[in-house]
PDB file of C-alpha atoms in Angstrom:
ATOM      1  CA  MET A   1     -20.677 -21.597  -7.387  1.00 70.00           C
ATOM      2  CA  LYS A   2     -16.795 -20.379  -6.458  1.00 91.00           C
ATOM      3  CA  LYS A   3     -17.361 -16.443  -5.351  1.00 96.00           C
ATOM      4  CA  VAL A   4     -14.450 -14.920  -6.830  1.00 97.00           C
ATOM      5  CA  LEU A   5     -13.108 -11.091  -7.384  1.00 96.00           C
ATOM      6  CA  TRP A   6     -10.322  -8.904  -7.504  1.00 96.00           C
ATOM      7  CA  VAL A   7      -9.783  -5.413  -5.730  1.00 95.00           C
ATOM      8  CA  LYS A   8      -6.586  -3.272  -6.693  1.00 94.00           C
ATOM      9  CA  PHE A   9      -4.673  -0.831  -4.327  1.00 92.00           C
ATOM     10  CA  GLY A  10      -1.639   0.904  -3.872  1.00 90.00           C
ATOM     11  CA  TRP A  11       1.951  -1.292  -3.011  1.00 92.00           C
ATOM     12  CA  SER A  12       3.213  -1.822   0.082  1.00 89.00           C
ATOM     13  CA  ASP A  13       5.876  -4.394   1.603  1.00 86.00           C
ATOM     14  CA  PHE A  14       3.730  -5.524   4.252  1.00 87.00           C
ATOM     15  CA  TYR A  15       0.203  -3.545   4.184  1.00 90.00           C
ATOM     16  CA  ARG A  16       0.748  -3.173   8.187  1.00 86.00           C
ATOM     17  CA  GLY A  17       1.052   0.673   8.301  1.00 81.00           C
ATOM     18  CA  GLY A  18       3.913   1.486   6.058  1.00 81.00           C
ATOM     19  CA  PRO A  19       4.394   3.811   2.978  1.00 83.00           C
ATOM     20  CA  VAL A  20       2.236   2.962   0.012  1.00 85.00           C
ATOM     21  CA  ASP A  21       2.961   3.899  -3.312  1.00 83.00           C
ATOM     22  CA  GLY A  22       0.607   3.788  -6.320  1.00 78.00           C
ATOM     23  CA  ASN A  23      -1.747   5.909  -9.152  1.00 75.00           C
ATOM     24  CA  PHE A  24      -5.027   6.612  -6.976  1.00 70.00           C
ATOM     25  CA  GLY A  25      -6.748   9.721  -6.475  1.00 66.00           C
ATOM     26  CA  TRP A  26      -5.741   9.990  -2.483  1.00 62.00           C
ATOM     27  CA  LEU A  27      -2.278   9.318  -2.912  1.00 71.00           C
ATOM     28  CA  ASN A  28      -1.866  11.430  -5.837  1.00 68.00           C
ATOM     29  CA  ASP A  29      -3.492  14.394  -4.015  1.00 69.00           C
ATOM     30  CA  HIS A  30      -1.255  14.120  -0.845  1.00 62.00           C
ATOM     31  CA  ARG A  31       1.972  13.738  -2.576  1.00 69.00           C
ATOM     32  CA  GLY A  32       4.290  16.392  -1.338  1.00 69.00           C
ATOM     33  CA  THR A  33       2.388  16.658   1.845  1.00 67.00           C
ATOM     34  CA  GLU A  34       2.935  15.327   5.305  1.00 63.00           C
ATOM     35  CA  ASP A  35       0.431  12.634   4.595  1.00 61.00           C
ATOM     36  CA  GLU A  36       2.462  11.339   1.529  1.00 63.00           C
ATOM     37  CA  GLY A  37       2.499   7.349   1.327  1.00 61.00           C
ATOM     38  CA  ARG A  38      -0.064   7.030   4.088  1.00 72.00           C
ATOM     39  CA  GLY A  39      -2.629   4.947   1.905  1.00 78.00           C
ATOM     40  CA  HIS A  40      -5.610   4.019   3.466  1.00 83.00           C
ATOM     41  CA  GLU A  41      -4.822   0.366   2.285  1.00 88.00           C
ATOM     42  CA  ALA A  42      -1.685   0.146   4.525  1.00 86.00           C
ATOM     43  CA  TRP A  43      -3.480  -1.778   7.015  1.00 88.00           C
ATOM     44  CA  ASN A  44      -5.116  -4.375   4.737  1.00 92.00           C
ATOM     45  CA  PHE A  45      -2.706  -7.029   6.168  1.00 93.00           C
ATOM     46  CA  ARG A  46      -2.902  -6.289   9.650  1.00 89.00           C
ATOM     47  CA  ARG A  47      -4.478  -8.206  11.878  1.00 89.00           C
ATOM     48  CA  GLU A  48      -6.880  -5.999  14.109  1.00 87.00           C
ATOM     49  CA  SER A  49      -7.681  -5.809  17.745  1.00 83.00           C
ATOM     50  CA  ASP A  50     -10.801  -7.979  17.257  1.00 87.00           C
ATOM     51  CA  GLY A  51      -8.752 -10.884  15.276  1.00 89.00           C
ATOM     52  CA  ILE A  52     -10.095  -9.102  12.122  1.00 92.00           C
ATOM     53  CA  TYR A  53      -8.439  -8.105   8.864  1.00 93.00           C
ATOM     54  CA  TYR A  54      -9.844  -5.365   6.920  1.00 92.00           C
ATOM     55  CA  CYS A  55      -9.743  -4.485   3.617  1.00 92.00           C
ATOM     56  CA  TYR A  56      -9.522  -1.050   2.204  1.00 89.00           C
ATOM     57  CA  THR A  57     -10.228  -0.577  -1.789  1.00 87.00           C
ATOM     58  CA  PRO A  58     -10.125   2.713  -3.614  1.00 84.00           C
ATOM     59  CA  PRO A  59     -13.381   3.869  -4.510  1.00 81.00           C
ATOM     60  CA  HIS A  60     -14.427   3.171  -8.180  1.00 79.00           C
ATOM     61  CA  GLY A  61     -16.324   5.563 -10.816  1.00 72.00           C
ATOM     62  CA  ARG A  62     -18.196   8.820  -9.954  1.00 71.00           C
ATOM     63  CA  ALA A  63     -20.373   6.989  -7.642  1.00 70.00           C
ATOM     64  CA  ALA A  64     -17.216   6.110  -5.385  1.00 71.00           C
ATOM     65  CA  SER A  65     -18.642   2.311  -5.155  1.00 83.00           C
ATOM     66  CA  VAL A  66     -17.119  -0.381  -3.305  1.00 86.00           C
ATOM     67  CA  PRO A  67     -17.419  -4.073  -4.139  1.00 90.00           C
ATOM     68  CA  THR A  68     -21.191  -4.904  -3.088  1.00 89.00           C
ATOM     69  CA  ASN A  69     -23.349  -8.302  -3.665  1.00 92.00           C
ATOM     70  CA  ASP A  70     -26.427  -9.318  -2.304  1.00 92.00           C
ATOM     71  CA  ASP A  71     -24.656 -12.377  -1.194  1.00 94.00           C
ATOM     72  CA  THR A  72     -21.880 -11.098   1.507  1.00 94.00           C
ATOM     73  CA  THR A  73     -20.453 -14.135   2.803  1.00 95.00           C
ATOM     74  CA  GLY A  74     -17.849 -16.576   1.503  1.00 96.00           C
ATOM     75  CA  TRP A  75     -15.835 -14.679  -1.178  1.00 97.00           C
ATOM     76  CA  THR A  76     -12.272 -15.350  -2.285  1.00 97.00           C
ATOM     77  CA  VAL A  77     -10.453 -11.666  -2.997  1.00 97.00           C
ATOM     78  CA  TYR A  78      -7.551 -11.317  -4.801  1.00 97.00           C
ATOM     79  CA  CYS A  79      -5.668  -8.430  -3.779  1.00 97.00           C
ATOM     80  CA  LEU A  80      -3.908  -6.652  -6.794  1.00 96.00           C
ATOM     81  CA  ALA A  81      -1.112  -3.870  -6.736  1.00 94.00           C
ATOM     82  CA  LYS A  82       1.459  -2.285  -9.565  1.00 91.00           C
ATOM     83  CA  LYS A  83       5.091  -2.436  -8.156  1.00 86.00           C
ATOM     84  CA  PRO A  84       6.207   1.349  -8.952  1.00 81.00           C
ATOM     85  CA  GLY A  85       8.477   1.907 -11.718  1.00 78.00           C
ATOM     86  CA  GLU A  86       7.820  -1.601 -13.017  1.00 82.00           C
ATOM     87  CA  THR A  87       5.067  -2.666 -15.396  1.00 86.00           C
ATOM     88  CA  GLY A  88       2.363  -5.200 -14.933  1.00 90.00           C
ATOM     89  CA  ILE A  89       0.289  -6.142 -11.656  1.00 93.00           C
ATOM     90  CA  HIS A  90       0.988  -8.647  -8.729  1.00 94.00           C
ATOM     91  CA  ILE A  91      -1.007 -10.445  -6.559  1.00 96.00           C
ATOM     92  CA  VAL A  92       0.283  -8.839  -3.298  1.00 95.00           C
ATOM     93  CA  GLY A  93      -2.171 -11.590  -1.027  1.00 96.00           C
ATOM     94  CA  TRP A  94      -5.678 -12.821  -0.897  1.00 97.00           C
ATOM     95  CA  TYR A  95      -8.577 -13.103   1.767  1.00 97.00           C
ATOM     96  CA  GLU A  96     -10.443 -16.219   1.980  1.00 96.00           C
ATOM     97  CA  ASN A  97     -14.090 -16.603   3.138  1.00 96.00           C
ATOM     98  CA  ALA A  98     -14.226 -12.882   3.222  1.00 96.00           C
ATOM     99  CA  THR A  99     -17.269 -10.908   3.814  1.00 95.00           C
ATOM    100  CA  LEU A 100     -18.657  -8.055   1.554  1.00 93.00           C
ATOM    101  CA  LYS A 101     -20.103  -5.316   3.569  1.00 85.00           C
ATOM    102  CA  GLN A 102     -23.153  -3.264   2.023  1.00 71.00           C
ATOM    103  CA  GLY A 103     -21.789   0.272   2.279  1.00 70.00           C
ATOM    104  CA  THR A 104     -18.217   0.372   4.347  1.00 72.00           C
ATOM    105  CA  ILE A 105     -17.114   0.090   8.052  1.00 75.00           C
ATOM    106  CA  ALA A 106     -14.758   1.388  10.016  1.00 73.00           C
ATOM    107  CA  ARG A 107     -11.674  -0.324  10.628  1.00 71.00           C
ATOM    108  CA  PRO A 108     -11.037  -0.654  14.500  1.00 69.00           C
ATOM    109  CA  ALA A 109      -8.353   1.542  15.643  1.00 60.00           C
ATOM    110  CA  ASP A 110      -5.280   0.773  17.704  1.00 50.00           C
ATOM    111  CA  PRO A 111      -4.719   3.948  20.113  1.00 45.00           C
ATOM    112  CA  SER A 112      -1.036   2.589  21.136  1.00 42.00           C
ATOM    113  CA  ALA A 113      -0.096   2.302  17.270  1.00 43.00           C
ATOM    114  CA  PRO A 114       2.032   5.454  16.602  1.00 40.00           C
ATOM    115  CA  HIS A 115       0.911   5.599  13.091  1.00 44.00           C
ATOM    116  CA  GLU A 116      -3.054   6.006  13.708  1.00 45.00           C
ATOM    117  CA  THR A 117      -4.106   9.080  12.577  1.00 46.00           C
ATOM    118  CA  LYS A 118      -7.553  10.766  12.568  1.00 43.00           C
ATOM    119  CA  SER A 119      -7.742  10.129   8.803  1.00 43.00           C
ATOM    120  CA  SER A 120      -6.856   6.674   8.896  1.00 44.00           C
ATOM    121  CA  THR A 121      -9.247   5.939  11.945  1.00 43.00           C
ATOM    122  CA  ARG A 122     -12.122   7.109  10.004  1.00 46.00           C
ATOM    123  CA  THR A 123     -11.251   5.625   6.834  1.00 60.00           C
ATOM    124  CA  SER A 124     -14.005   3.090   5.548  1.00 69.00           C
ATOM    125  CA  TYR A 125     -13.339  -0.627   4.717  1.00 86.00           C
ATOM    126  CA  ALA A 126     -15.337  -2.653   2.266  1.00 88.00           C
ATOM    127  CA  LEU A 127     -14.130  -6.193   2.846  1.00 92.00           C
ATOM    128  CA  ARG A 128     -13.504  -8.418   6.135  1.00 92.00           C
ATOM    129  CA  SER A 129     -11.984 -11.778   6.963  1.00 95.00           C
ATOM    130  CA  ASP A 130     -10.103 -13.872   9.404  1.00 94.00           C
ATOM    131  CA  ASN A 131      -8.303 -15.957   7.296  1.00 95.00           C
ATOM    132  CA  VAL A 132      -5.939 -14.332   4.534  1.00 96.00           C
ATOM    133  CA  HIS A 133      -2.626 -15.017   2.791  1.00 96.00           C
ATOM    134  CA  LEU A 134      -0.030 -12.173   2.393  1.00 94.00           C
ATOM    135  CA  VAL A 135       2.962 -12.586  -0.362  1.00 92.00           C
ATOM    136  CA  PRO A 136       5.997 -11.373   0.938  1.00 86.00           C
ATOM    137  CA  SER A 137       7.184  -8.553  -1.245  1.00 84.00           C
ATOM    138  CA  GLU A 138      10.680 -10.350  -2.116  1.00 77.00           C
ATOM    139  CA  PHE A 139       8.350 -13.314  -3.821  1.00 83.00           C
ATOM    140  CA  ARG A 140       6.208 -11.004  -6.085  1.00 86.00           C
ATOM    141  CA  THR A 141       8.267 -11.780  -8.999  1.00 82.00           C
ATOM    142  CA  PHE A 142       5.134 -13.020 -11.484  1.00 86.00           C
ATOM    143  CA  PRO A 143       3.659  -9.976 -12.949  1.00 90.00           C
ATOM    144  CA  PHE A 144       0.723  -9.916 -15.351  1.00 92.00           C
ATOM    145  CA  SER A 145      -1.177  -8.006 -17.540  1.00 92.00           C
ATOM    146  CA  HIS A 146      -4.834  -7.589 -18.741  1.00 93.00           C
ATOM    147  CA  PRO A 147      -6.692  -4.741 -20.174  1.00 91.00           C
ATOM    148  CA  SER A 148      -9.771  -5.244 -17.393  1.00 89.00           C
ATOM    149  CA  VAL A 149      -7.279  -5.173 -14.797  1.00 91.00           C
ATOM    150  CA  ARG A 150      -5.451  -2.108 -15.765  1.00 84.00           C
ATOM    151  CA  ARG A 151      -8.459  -0.291 -15.949  1.00 80.00           C
ATOM    152  CA  GLY A 152     -10.635  -1.230 -13.039  1.00 85.00           C
ATOM    153  CA  LYS A 153     -10.567  -0.818  -9.324  1.00 89.00           C
ATOM    154  CA  TYR A 154     -12.244  -4.001  -8.679  1.00 93.00           C
ATOM    155  CA  SER A 155     -14.035  -6.626 -10.576  1.00 94.00           C
ATOM    156  CA  PHE A 156     -16.282  -9.542  -9.782  1.00 95.00           C
ATOM    157  CA  LEU A 157     -15.305 -12.676 -11.541  1.00 96.00           C
ATOM    158  CA  SER A 158     -17.617 -15.299 -10.834  1.00 96.00           C
ATOM    159  CA  GLY A 159     -20.711 -16.000  -7.993  1.00 95.00           C
ATOM    160  CA  PRO A 160     -24.070 -15.146  -7.720  1.00 95.00           C
ATOM    161  CA  GLY A 161     -25.411 -12.527 -10.123  1.00 93.00           C
ATOM    162  CA  VAL A 162     -22.242 -12.381 -11.914  1.00 94.00           C
ATOM    163  CA  GLU A 163     -21.919 -13.142 -15.621  1.00 94.00           C
ATOM    164  CA  THR A 164     -18.475 -14.652 -16.368  1.00 93.00           C
ATOM    165  CA  THR A 165     -17.358 -13.716 -19.754  1.00 94.00           C
ATOM    166  CA  PRO A 166     -14.692 -14.695 -21.572  1.00 94.00           C
ATOM    167  CA  ASN A 167     -12.410 -11.755 -20.326  1.00 93.00           C
ATOM    168  CA  LYS A 168     -13.297 -12.472 -16.682  1.00 94.00           C
ATOM    169  CA  ALA A 169     -12.648 -15.974 -17.573  1.00 95.00           C
ATOM    170  CA  GLU A 170      -9.227 -15.072 -18.750  1.00 95.00           C
ATOM    171  CA  VAL A 171      -8.433 -13.107 -15.432  1.00 95.00           C
ATOM    172  CA  LEU A 172      -9.594 -15.960 -13.340  1.00 95.00           C
ATOM    173  CA  ASP A 173      -7.017 -18.448 -15.277  1.00 95.00           C
ATOM    174  CA  ILE A 174      -4.213 -16.324 -14.730  1.00 95.00           C
ATOM    175  CA  LEU A 175      -5.048 -15.599 -10.867  1.00 96.00           C
ATOM    176  CA  ALA A 176      -5.355 -19.239 -10.536  1.00 94.00           C
ATOM    177  CA  LYS A 177      -1.985 -20.110 -11.874  1.00 93.00           C
ATOM    178  CA  THR A 178      -0.082 -17.441  -9.896  1.00 92.00           C
ATOM    179  CA  VAL A 179      -1.863 -18.179  -6.582  1.00 94.00           C
ATOM    180  CA  ARG A 180      -0.552 -22.057  -7.529  1.00 92.00           C
ATOM    181  CA  THR A 181       2.753 -20.764  -8.005  1.00 88.00           C
ATOM    182  CA  VAL A 182       3.399 -18.485  -5.310  1.00 88.00           C
ATOM    183  CA  ARG A 183       0.981 -20.094  -2.367  1.00 88.00           C
ATOM    184  CA  LYS A 184       4.041 -22.146  -1.253  1.00 85.00           C
ATOM    185  CA  VAL A 185       5.978 -18.946  -0.268  1.00 84.00           C
ATOM    186  CA  THR A 186       2.593 -17.151   1.403  1.00 89.00           C
ATOM    187  CA  VAL A 187       2.342 -16.241   4.776  1.00 90.00           C
ATOM    188  CA  THR A 188      -1.127 -17.176   6.216  1.00 92.00           C
ATOM    189  CA  ASP A 189      -2.782 -14.872   8.737  1.00 92.00           C
ATOM    190  CA  PRO A 190       0.586 -12.276   8.946  1.00 88.00           C
ATOM    191  CA  ASP A 191       1.319 -10.458  11.959  1.00 81.00           C
ATOM    192  CA  PRO A 192       4.773  -9.157  13.171  1.00 75.00           C
ATOM    193  CA  GLN A 193       6.114 -12.656  14.281  1.00 75.00           C
ATOM    194  CA  THR A 194       4.918 -14.460  11.105  1.00 74.00           C
ATOM    195  CA  ALA A 195       5.893 -11.899   8.547  1.00 73.00           C
ATOM    196  CA  PRO A 196       8.227  -9.257  10.392  1.00 68.00           C
ATOM    197  CA  ASP A 197       9.537  -6.194   8.962  1.00 67.00           C
ATOM    198  CA  LEU A 198      13.335  -7.196   9.168  1.00 62.00           C
ATOM    199  CA  ASP A 199      14.438  -3.938   7.621  1.00 65.00           C
ATOM    200  CA  ASN A 200      13.122  -1.825  10.528  1.00 65.00           C
ATOM    201  CA  ASN A 201      14.284  -3.959  13.053  1.00 64.00           C
ATOM    202  CA  GLU A 202      16.223  -1.778  15.354  1.00 66.00           C
ATOM    203  CA  SER A 203      18.447  -4.458  16.816  1.00 65.00           C
ATOM    204  CA  ASP A 204      19.564  -5.715  13.593  1.00 69.00           C
ATOM    205  CA  PRO A 205      18.643  -4.070  10.391  1.00 70.00           C
ATOM    206  CA  LEU A 206      20.486  -6.211   8.497  1.00 72.00           C
ATOM    207  CA  GLY A 207      18.134  -9.139   9.643  1.00 65.00           C
ATOM    208  CA  GLY A 208      16.256  -9.432   6.438  1.00 65.00           C
ATOM    209  CA  PHE A 209      19.710 -10.752   4.722  1.00 69.00           C
ATOM    210  CA  GLY A 210      20.463 -13.472   7.568  1.00 65.00           C
ATOM    211  CA  THR A 211      22.371 -14.095  10.265  1.00 72.00           C
ATOM    212  CA  ALA A 212      26.221 -12.981   9.880  1.00 79.00           C
ATOM    213  CA  GLU A 213      26.922 -16.440   9.517  1.00 82.00           C
ATOM    214  CA  ASP A 214      24.776 -17.089   6.475  1.00 78.00           C
ATOM    215  CA  ARG A 215      25.690 -13.699   4.881  1.00 85.00           C
ATOM    216  CA  LYS A 216      29.276 -14.519   5.053  1.00 89.00           C
ATOM    217  CA  ILE A 217      28.913 -18.334   3.547  1.00 90.00           C
ATOM    218  CA  VAL A 218      26.509 -16.679   0.570  1.00 90.00           C
ATOM    219  CA  GLU A 219      28.993 -13.605   0.234  1.00 93.00           C
ATOM    220  CA  GLU A 220      31.836 -16.763  -0.199  1.00 94.00           C
ATOM    221  CA  LYS A 221      29.609 -18.504  -2.796  1.00 94.00           C
ATOM    222  CA  ALA A 222      28.997 -15.275  -4.704  1.00 95.00           C
ATOM    223  CA  VAL A 223      32.771 -14.452  -5.012  1.00 96.00           C
ATOM    224  CA  GLU A 224      33.742 -17.605  -6.261  1.00 96.00           C
ATOM    225  CA  ALA A 225      30.579 -17.716  -8.780  1.00 97.00           C
ATOM    226  CA  THR A 226      31.769 -14.027  -9.935  1.00 97.00           C
ATOM    227  CA  LYS A 227      35.408 -14.945 -10.361  1.00 97.00           C
ATOM    228  CA  SER A 228      34.493 -18.396 -12.367  1.00 97.00           C
ATOM    229  CA  PHE A 229      32.388 -15.664 -14.464  1.00 97.00           C
ATOM    230  CA  LEU A 230      34.798 -13.200 -15.064  1.00 97.00           C
ATOM    231  CA  LYS A 231      37.906 -15.999 -16.069  1.00 96.00           C
ATOM    232  CA  LYS A 232      35.347 -17.491 -18.756  1.00 96.00           C
ATOM    233  CA  ARG A 233      35.639 -13.962 -20.359  1.00 96.00           C
ATOM    234  CA  GLY A 234      39.112 -13.417 -20.127  1.00 97.00           C
ATOM    235  CA  TYR A 235      39.619 -11.494 -16.567  1.00 97.00           C
ATOM    236  CA  LYS A 236      41.865 -12.715 -13.899  1.00 96.00           C
ATOM    237  CA  SER A 237      40.807 -11.561 -10.627  1.00 97.00           C
ATOM    238  CA  ILE A 238      42.728 -10.282  -7.466  1.00 96.00           C
ATOM    239  CA  SER A 239      40.715  -9.993  -4.240  1.00 96.00           C
ATOM    240  CA  ARG A 240      40.441  -6.836  -2.545  1.00 95.00           C
ATOM    241  CA  GLU A 241      37.998  -7.773   0.023  1.00 92.00           C
ATOM    242  CA  LYS A 242      40.481  -7.573   2.997  1.00 91.00           C
ATOM    243  CA  ASP A 243      41.508  -3.721   1.571  1.00 92.00           C
ATOM    244  CA  ASN A 244      38.522  -1.792   2.608  1.00 90.00           C
ATOM    245  CA  VAL A 245      38.546  -0.132  -0.476  1.00 93.00           C
ATOM    246  CA  GLY A 246      34.758  -0.652  -1.336  1.00 93.00           C
ATOM    247  CA  PHE A 247      34.944  -3.390  -4.002  1.00 96.00           C
ATOM    248  CA  ASP A 248      35.627  -6.969  -3.807  1.00 96.00           C
ATOM    249  CA  LEU A 249      37.665  -7.898  -6.839  1.00 97.00           C
ATOM    250  CA  GLU A 250      40.031  -6.446  -9.466  1.00 97.00           C
ATOM    251  CA  ALA A 251      39.661  -7.891 -12.682  1.00 97.00           C
ATOM    252  CA  THR A 252      42.205  -7.293 -15.433  1.00 97.00           C
ATOM    253  CA  HIS A 253      41.503  -8.531 -19.000  1.00 97.00           C
ATOM    254  CA  SER A 254      44.363 -10.930 -20.344  1.00 94.00           C
ATOM    255  CA  GLY A 255      43.787  -9.134 -23.820  1.00 93.00           C
ATOM    256  CA  ASP A 256      43.126  -5.370 -23.593  1.00 94.00           C
ATOM    257  CA  GLY A 257      44.838  -4.908 -19.951  1.00 94.00           C
ATOM    258  CA  SER A 258      41.144  -3.127 -19.040  1.00 95.00           C
ATOM    259  CA  THR A 259      40.748  -3.081 -15.689  1.00 97.00           C
ATOM    260  CA  LEU A 260      36.983  -3.585 -13.861  1.00 97.00           C
ATOM    261  CA  LEU A 261      36.539  -2.989  -9.919  1.00 97.00           C
ATOM    262  CA  VAL A 262      33.924  -5.246  -9.085  1.00 97.00           C
ATOM    263  CA  GLU A 263      31.655  -5.191  -6.031  1.00 97.00           C
ATOM    264  CA  VAL A 264      29.914  -8.454  -5.483  1.00 97.00           C
ATOM    265  CA  LYS A 265      26.562  -9.054  -3.855  1.00 96.00           C
ATOM    266  CA  GLY A 266      25.043 -12.347  -3.297  1.00 93.00           C
ATOM    267  CA  THR A 267      21.532 -13.643  -2.165  1.00 88.00           C
ATOM    268  CA  ALA A 268      20.360 -17.221  -1.567  1.00 80.00           C
ATOM    269  CA  GLY A 269      17.222 -16.194  -2.881  1.00 75.00           C
ATOM    270  CA  VAL A 270      16.245 -15.993  -6.919  1.00 72.00           C
ATOM    271  CA  VAL A 271      15.415 -12.277  -5.969  1.00 73.00           C
ATOM    272  CA  ALA A 272      18.091  -9.488  -6.207  1.00 85.00           C
ATOM    273  CA  ARG A 273      18.569  -7.730  -3.029  1.00 84.00           C
ATOM    274  CA  PHE A 274      21.651  -6.409  -1.551  1.00 91.00           C
ATOM    275  CA  PHE A 275      22.871  -3.658   1.083  1.00 89.00           C
ATOM    276  CA  LEU A 276      25.835  -1.238   0.709  1.00 92.00           C
ATOM    277  CA  THR A 277      28.145  -0.173   2.931  1.00 90.00           C
ATOM    278  CA  ALA A 278      29.227   3.636   3.078  1.00 90.00           C
ATOM    279  CA  ASN A 279      32.573   2.434   1.543  1.00 91.00           C
ATOM    280  CA  GLU A 280      30.474   0.461  -1.353  1.00 93.00           C
ATOM    281  CA  HIS A 281      28.353   3.406  -1.837  1.00 92.00           C
ATOM    282  CA  VAL A 282      30.968   5.884  -2.482  1.00 92.00           C
ATOM    283  CA  SER A 283      33.044   3.413  -4.747  1.00 94.00           C
ATOM    284  CA  ARG A 284      30.504   3.555  -7.247  1.00 94.00           C
ATOM    285  CA  SER A 285      32.087   6.653  -8.519  1.00 93.00           C
ATOM    286  CA  LEU A 286      35.336   5.298  -9.471  1.00 95.00           C
ATOM    287  CA  PRO A 287      36.300   4.629 -13.459  1.00 95.00           C
ATOM    288  CA  GLY A 288      35.595   0.849 -14.113  1.00 95.00           C
ATOM    289  CA  TRP A 289      33.390   0.108 -11.408  1.00 97.00           C
ATOM    290  CA  ARG A 290      30.793  -2.996 -11.791  1.00 97.00           C
ATOM    291  CA  LEU A 291      28.149  -4.663  -9.685  1.00 97.00           C
ATOM    292  CA  ALA A 292      28.347  -8.439  -9.852  1.00 97.00           C
ATOM    293  CA  MET A 293      24.618  -9.467  -8.631  1.00 96.00           C
ATOM    294  CA  VAL A 294      24.770 -13.423  -7.739  1.00 95.00           C
ATOM    295  CA  THR A 295      21.639 -15.064  -7.153  1.00 90.00           C
ATOM    296  CA  ASP A 296      20.722 -18.628  -5.596  1.00 86.00           C
ATOM    297  CA  ALA A 297      24.238 -18.322  -4.384  1.00 89.00           C
ATOM    298  CA  LEU A 298      24.308 -21.525  -2.373  1.00 86.00           C
ATOM    299  CA  ARG A 299      22.462 -23.773  -5.077  1.00 82.00           C
ATOM    300  CA  LYS A 300      22.768 -22.618  -8.927  1.00 87.00           C
ATOM    301  CA  PRO A 301      24.672 -19.102  -8.896  1.00 92.00           C
ATOM    302  CA  ALA A 302      23.352 -16.857 -11.555  1.00 94.00           C
ATOM    303  CA  VAL A 303      25.802 -13.714 -12.203  1.00 96.00           C
ATOM    304  CA  GLU A 304      24.576 -10.608 -13.844  1.00 96.00           C
ATOM    305  CA  ILE A 305      27.305  -7.770 -14.243  1.00 97.00           C
ATOM    306  CA  TYR A 306      26.092  -4.257 -13.976  1.00 97.00           C
ATOM    307  CA  SER A 307      27.903  -0.821 -15.020  1.00 96.00           C
ATOM    308  CA  LEU A 308      26.865   2.324 -13.065  1.00 95.00           C
ATOM    309  CA  ARG A 309      24.463   3.281 -15.466  1.00 95.00           C
ATOM    310  CA  GLU A 310      22.791  -0.251 -15.870  1.00 95.00           C
ATOM    311  CA  PHE A 311      22.979  -0.541 -11.964  1.00 95.00           C
ATOM    312  CA  GLU A 312      20.878   2.841 -11.365  1.00 92.00           C
ATOM    313  CA  LYS A 313      18.709   1.910 -13.846  1.00 92.00           C
ATOM    314  CA  ALA A 314      17.790  -1.771 -12.410  1.00 90.00           C
ATOM    315  CA  PHE A 315      18.077  -0.998  -8.639  1.00 89.00           C
ATOM    316  CA  ASP A 316      16.459   1.017  -6.573  1.00 85.00           C
ATOM    317  CA  VAL A 317      18.517   2.373  -3.544  1.00 87.00           C
ATOM    318  CA  VAL A 318      17.557   3.515  -0.261  1.00 83.00           C
ATOM    319  CA  PRO A 319      18.831   4.041   2.808  1.00 84.00           C
ATOM    320  CA  MET A 320      17.945   1.396   5.830  1.00 80.00           C
ATOM    321  CA  ILE A 321      19.683   3.526   8.491  1.00 81.00           C
ATOM    322  CA  TRP A 322      21.264   6.968   9.276  1.00 83.00           C
ATOM    323  CA  LYS A 323      24.270   7.498  11.678  1.00 82.00           C
ATOM    324  CA  GLY A 324      24.100  10.691  13.841  1.00 89.00           C
ATOM    325  CA  THR A 325      27.119  12.126  14.979  1.00 86.00           C
ATOM    326  CA  LYS A 326      26.902  15.348  17.140  1.00 88.00           C
ATOM    327  CA  ARG A 327      28.593  18.319  15.477  1.00 88.00           C
ATOM    328  CA  LYS A 328      31.546  19.816  17.065  1.00 81.00           C
ATOM    329  CA  SER A 329      30.838  23.196  18.306  1.00 76.00           C
ATOM    330  CA  ASP A 330      32.539  26.084  16.989  1.00 65.00           C
TER     331      ASP A 330
END
């Protein structure tokens, strides 16, 4: 009999100590404090000094229970989280051949890690395994919804002493189908080398968007696709890419004479993601500004055009780096 359960916790991109977001007691209680975003699940996909991955699950119910079973070994544990601001639940990874602890155990602390705190090292963990799979955040694009998952923090789906009800069978089927879809893009036994946090790479903050050469090729294809997209809609486009004005195309409609200032962003993947320069960020306030987002730019470009209002509703825009310049003394 296959032994399967799911656990649900806060959202993080890498689960190696970075910020966590979620509607859970500890996270809610610490909003606005220095511990905001320091969810204990932040280390759920970090290999510890003993070579093991430890999984924290938010305690459930009045008894503050964690997953336990008389049969403690050989469990497949699907890890679920809700992406902030979006509907549905995502599989962010899973543990294979996991061990359930009767009670909880402390995660081994790494004194050399700058993010270790007294609260994080005291936190207890209910699951452990040396074989885990992480779904990179850009590939978490298959949300699902089920009443039993929305309500709980964990649930046993099949295994010794578990009654697989119709509801649980439905969830099992959803999870199995999703895993078949995302398995090819998961990272097995992730570490900073196999699943690097490229957005926080001090030597190349844009490394997550490919090399400079890769970015140029994608950009050229994205601009071509956008020009074609606009032409079919009656616009003639003039390139402003070399003018350093904060947008790429000035597009004028042949019928009503209206003009759009189009900033083009492209990605080789199917998930819309981009960065803005300082000029591009400021240019959003210009009348007629539009963002052209081109996904799958190298194969089958898909173009979407956003007004400023649509852009602000559709995308989270956060700073990746800050420029510091010493002020002149008076």
